[in-house]
PDB file of C-alpha atoms in Angstrom:
ATOM      1  CA  MET S  61       0.000   0.000   0.000  1.00 52.00           C
ATOM      2  CA  SER S  62       1.090   3.518  -0.663  1.00 58.00           C
ATOM      3  CA  ASP S  63       1.720   6.295   1.808  1.00 60.00           C
ATOM      4  CA  LEU S  64      -1.274   8.243   0.479  1.00 57.00           C
ATOM      5  CA  GLU S  65      -3.712   5.611   1.712  1.00 62.00           C
ATOM      6  CA  PHE S  66      -2.491   5.895   5.296  1.00 66.00           C
ATOM      7  CA  THR S  67      -2.376   9.688   5.604  1.00 72.00           C
ATOM      8  CA  VAL S  68      -4.931  11.371   7.772  1.00 72.00           C
ATOM      9  CA  PRO S  69      -6.995  13.949   5.888  1.00 74.00           C
ATOM     10  CA  LYS S  70      -6.382  17.519   6.998  1.00 79.00           C
ATOM     11  CA  PRO S  71      -9.372  19.675   7.863  1.00 78.00           C
ATOM     12  CA  LEU S  72     -10.453  22.271   5.294  1.00 75.00           C
ATOM     13  CA  VAL S  73      -9.803  25.827   6.492  1.00 77.00           C
ATOM     14  CA  LEU S  74     -11.953  28.728   5.330  1.00 76.00           C
ATOM     15  CA  ARG S  75     -10.579  32.220   5.948  1.00 78.00           C
ATOM     16  CA  VAL S  76     -12.605  35.397   5.677  1.00 75.00           C
ATOM     17  CA  GLU S  77     -11.217  38.925   5.874  1.00 79.00           C
ATOM     18  CA  ILE S  78     -13.512  41.586   7.284  1.00 78.00           C
ATOM     19  CA  SER S  79     -12.702  45.289   7.300  1.00 77.00           C
ATOM     20  CA  ALA S  80     -13.334  47.399  10.388  1.00 74.00           C
ATOM     21  CA  GLU S  81     -16.411  48.986   8.788  1.00 75.00           C
ATOM     22  CA  GLN S  82     -17.845  45.574   7.977  1.00 77.00           C
ATOM     23  CA  ALA S  83     -17.034  44.205  11.432  1.00 74.00           C
ATOM     24  CA  ASN S  84     -19.253  46.826  13.068  1.00 76.00           C
ATOM     25  CA  ALA S  85     -22.110  45.916  10.745  1.00 75.00           C
ATOM     26  CA  LEU S  86     -21.656  42.180  11.353  1.00 74.00           C
ATOM     27  CA  ALA S  87     -21.216  42.423  15.136  1.00 73.00           C
ATOM     28  CA  PRO S  88     -24.946  41.993  15.929  1.00 73.00           C
ATOM     29  CA  LEU S  89     -25.063  38.867  13.778  1.00 73.00           C
ATOM     30  CA  ILE S  90     -22.068  37.370  15.506  1.00 72.00           C
ATOM     31  CA  GLU S  91     -23.422  38.223  18.961  1.00 72.00           C
ATOM     32  CA  GLY S  92     -26.762  36.625  18.105  1.00 67.00           C
ATOM     33  CA  LEU S  93     -29.076  39.661  18.231  1.00 58.00           C
ATOM     34  CA  PRO S  94     -32.419  39.289  16.490  1.00 56.00           C
ATOM     35  CA  SER S  95     -32.646  40.586  12.925  1.00 53.00           C
ATOM     36  CA  ALA S  96     -35.311  43.184  13.870  1.00 50.00           C
ATOM     37  CA  GLN S  97     -32.691  45.140  15.782  1.00 52.00           C
ATOM     38  CA  LEU S  98     -30.342  45.070  12.787  1.00 49.00           C
ATOM     39  CA  SER S  99     -32.592  47.162  10.567  1.00 55.00           C
ATOM     40  CA  ALA S 100     -33.005  50.039  13.046  1.00 55.00           C
ATOM     41  CA  PRO S 101     -30.109  52.487  12.702  1.00 61.00           C
ATOM     42  CA  ALA S 102     -28.489  53.643  15.899  1.00 66.00           C
ATOM     43  CA  ALA S 103     -29.119  57.264  16.852  1.00 68.00           C
ATOM     44  CA  PRO S 104     -25.971  59.389  16.698  1.00 76.00           C
ATOM     45  CA  ALA S 105     -24.497  60.443  19.991  1.00 76.00           C
ATOM     46  CA  PRO S 106     -25.039  64.110  20.849  1.00 82.00           C
ATOM     47  CA  ILE S 107     -22.072  66.387  20.231  1.00 83.00           C
ATOM     48  CA  SER S 108     -20.986  68.955  22.792  1.00 88.00           C
ATOM     49  CA  GLU S 109     -20.877  72.660  21.995  1.00 89.00           C
ATOM     50  CA  ALA S 110     -17.119  72.708  22.589  1.00 90.00           C
ATOM     51  CA  ALA S 111     -16.617  69.941  20.014  1.00 91.00           C
ATOM     52  CA  VAL S 112     -18.814  71.789  17.522  1.00 92.00           C
ATOM     53  CA  ASP S 113     -16.921  75.048  18.108  1.00 93.00           C
ATOM     54  CA  ALA S 114     -13.571  73.281  17.709  1.00 94.00           C
ATOM     55  CA  ARG S 115     -14.739  71.681  14.462  1.00 94.00           C
ATOM     56  CA  VAL S 116     -16.036  75.029  13.142  1.00 95.00           C
ATOM     57  CA  LEU S 117     -12.674  76.671  13.894  1.00 96.00           C
ATOM     58  CA  GLU S 118     -10.821  73.817  12.211  1.00 96.00           C
ATOM     59  CA  LEU S 119     -13.014  74.111   9.110  1.00 96.00           C
ATOM     60  CA  GLN S 120     -12.538  77.894   9.010  1.00 97.00           C
ATOM     61  CA  GLU S 121      -8.756  77.454   9.198  1.00 97.00           C
ATOM     62  CA  ARG S 122      -8.840  74.867   6.433  1.00 97.00           C
ATOM     63  CA  GLU S 123     -11.016  77.165   4.314  1.00 97.00           C
ATOM     64  CA  THR S 124      -8.585  80.049   4.858  1.00 97.00           C
ATOM     65  CA  GLU S 125      -5.645  77.834   3.881  1.00 97.00           C
ATOM     66  CA  LEU S 126      -7.515  76.679   0.794  1.00 97.00           C
ATOM     67  CA  GLU S 127      -8.305  80.259  -0.223  1.00 97.00           C
ATOM     68  CA  GLN S 128      -4.642  81.184   0.301  1.00 97.00           C
ATOM     69  CA  ARG S 129      -3.467  78.294  -1.884  1.00 97.00           C
ATOM     70  CA  GLU S 130      -6.036  79.209  -4.525  1.00 97.00           C
ATOM     71  CA  ALA S 131      -4.873  82.850  -4.532  1.00 97.00           C
ATOM     72  CA  GLU S 132      -1.225  81.742  -4.851  1.00 97.00           C
ATOM     73  CA  PHE S 133      -2.157  79.443  -7.707  1.00 97.00           C
ATOM     74  CA  GLU S 134      -4.080  82.192  -9.511  1.00 97.00           C
ATOM     75  CA  ALA S 135      -1.164  84.611  -9.045  1.00 97.00           C
ATOM     76  CA  ASP S 136       1.247  82.009 -10.412  1.00 97.00           C
ATOM     77  CA  VAL S 137      -0.982  81.399 -13.434  1.00 97.00           C
ATOM     78  CA  GLN S 138      -1.257  85.151 -14.078  1.00 97.00           C
ATOM     79  CA  PHE S 139       2.525  85.552 -13.741  1.00 97.00           C
ATOM     80  CA  ARG S 140       3.120  82.750 -16.249  1.00 97.00           C
ATOM     81  CA  GLU S 141       0.554  84.171 -18.680  1.00 97.00           C
ATOM     82  CA  ASP S 142       2.233  87.599 -18.480  1.00 97.00           C
ATOM     83  CA  LYS S 143       5.628  86.024 -19.087  1.00 97.00           C
ATOM     84  CA  ILE S 144       4.302  84.101 -22.102  1.00 97.00           C
ATOM     85  CA  GLU S 145       2.754  87.304 -23.471  1.00 97.00           C
ATOM     86  CA  ARG S 146       6.116  89.120 -23.109  1.00 97.00           C
ATOM     87  CA  TRP S 147       7.842  86.255 -24.932  1.00 97.00           C
ATOM     88  CA  ARG S 148       5.212  86.378 -27.687  1.00 97.00           C
ATOM     89  CA  THR S 149       5.768  90.121 -28.125  1.00 97.00           C
ATOM     90  CA  GLU S 150       9.540  89.672 -28.232  1.00 97.00           C
ATOM     91  CA  LEU S 151       9.156  86.865 -30.747  1.00 97.00           C
ATOM     92  CA  GLU S 152       6.981  89.019 -32.991  1.00 97.00           C
ATOM     93  CA  GLU S 153       9.567  91.816 -32.845  1.00 97.00           C
ATOM     94  CA  LEU S 154      12.363  89.380 -33.696  1.00 98.00           C
ATOM     95  CA  GLU S 155      10.329  87.951 -36.593  1.00 97.00           C
ATOM     96  CA  GLN S 156       9.772  91.488 -37.930  1.00 97.00           C
ATOM     97  CA  THR S 157      13.500  92.207 -37.656  1.00 97.00           C
ATOM     98  CA  LEU S 158      14.291  88.946 -39.431  1.00 97.00           C
ATOM     99  CA  ASP S 159      11.809  89.722 -42.215  1.00 97.00           C
ATOM    100  CA  ARG S 160      13.333  93.189 -42.660  1.00 97.00           C
ATOM    101  CA  ARG S 161      16.850  91.754 -42.808  1.00 97.00           C
ATOM    102  CA  GLU S 162      15.761  89.111 -45.322  1.00 97.00           C
ATOM    103  CA  ARG S 163      14.265  91.842 -47.533  1.00 97.00           C
ATOM    104  CA  ASP S 164      17.468  93.899 -47.219  1.00 96.00           C
ATOM    105  CA  LEU S 165      19.564  90.861 -48.139  1.00 96.00           C
ATOM    106  CA  VAL S 166      17.396  90.037 -51.157  1.00 95.00           C
ATOM    107  CA  SER S 167      17.644  93.679 -52.264  1.00 94.00           C
ATOM    108  CA  TYR S 168      21.431  93.620 -51.860  1.00 94.00           C
ATOM    109  CA  VAL S 169      21.736  90.379 -53.835  1.00 93.00           C
ATOM    110  CA  ASP S 170      19.541  91.871 -56.589  1.00 91.00           C
ATOM    111  CA  GLN S 171      21.818  94.922 -56.718  1.00 90.00           C
ATOM    112  CA  LEU S 172      24.911  92.733 -56.984  1.00 89.00           C
ATOM    113  CA  GLN S 173      23.378  90.590 -59.713  1.00 87.00           C
ATOM    114  CA  GLY S 174      22.327  93.720 -61.591  1.00 85.00           C
ATOM    115  CA  ALA S 175      25.828  95.149 -61.343  1.00 83.00           C
ATOM    116  CA  MET S 176      27.361  91.896 -62.580  1.00 83.00           C
ATOM    117  CA  SER S 177      24.987  91.573 -65.518  1.00 82.00           C
ATOM    118  CA  ALA S 178      25.315  95.233 -66.562  1.00 74.00           C
ATOM    119  CA  GLY S 179      28.015  94.285 -69.088  1.00 65.00           C
ATOM    120  CA  ASN S 180      30.975  95.457 -67.085  1.00 61.00           C
ATOM    121  CA  ASP S 181      33.058  92.285 -67.208  1.00 60.00           C
ATOM    122  CA  ALA S 182      36.315  94.066 -66.483  1.00 58.00           C
ATOM    123  CA  TRP S 183      36.247  93.081 -62.851  1.00 55.00           C
ATOM    124  CA  TRP S 184      36.208  89.392 -63.919  1.00 58.00           C
ATOM    125  CA  SER S 185      39.414  89.744 -65.920  1.00 59.00           C
ATOM    126  CA  ARG S 186      41.422  91.439 -63.186  1.00 57.00           C
ATOM    127  CA  PRO S 187      43.490  89.171 -60.967  1.00 59.00           C
ATOM    128  CA  ALA S 188      42.638  89.169 -57.301  1.00 59.00           C
ATOM    129  CA  GLY S 189      44.929  91.706 -55.803  1.00 58.00           C
ATOM    130  CA  GLY S 190      45.041  94.066 -52.922  1.00 56.00           C
ATOM    131  CA  ASP S 191      41.485  95.095 -53.456  1.00 58.00           C
ATOM    132  CA  GLY S 192      40.365  91.458 -53.833  1.00 54.00           C
ATOM    133  CA  GLY S 193      38.957  92.178 -57.267  1.00 53.00           C
ATOM    134  CA  VAL S 194      36.236  94.381 -55.889  1.00 55.00           C
ATOM    135  CA  ARG S 195      35.698  97.940 -57.041  1.00 51.00           C
TER     136      ARG S 195
END
């Protein structure tokens, strides 16, 4: 006979995980309370005036902090928008300068080509000397 035939079967173990919120809801079932008591919600405990005042102060502080953070955020956004607008203006000015320089360069090249095609080929025949062949 094999070893498997002589082994004692182990009991089956079932594990259940219950969160703290679920444990409170299941407590009456575990303690054996009747189901009629389960459906009636428990009345909240009364809160003292001091606790209410403390909570109101805490909420006011949090609201003030939130408003402060919101104001800082808005100021940061406005600062960045202003900076981007300055960059856009500078870029437009640089593009205008570049366009003007391109036009000047095209005009200069046209003048040079006109001077070269005017029939004055004497500057081609001169060797490059002290003046570099330029009149």
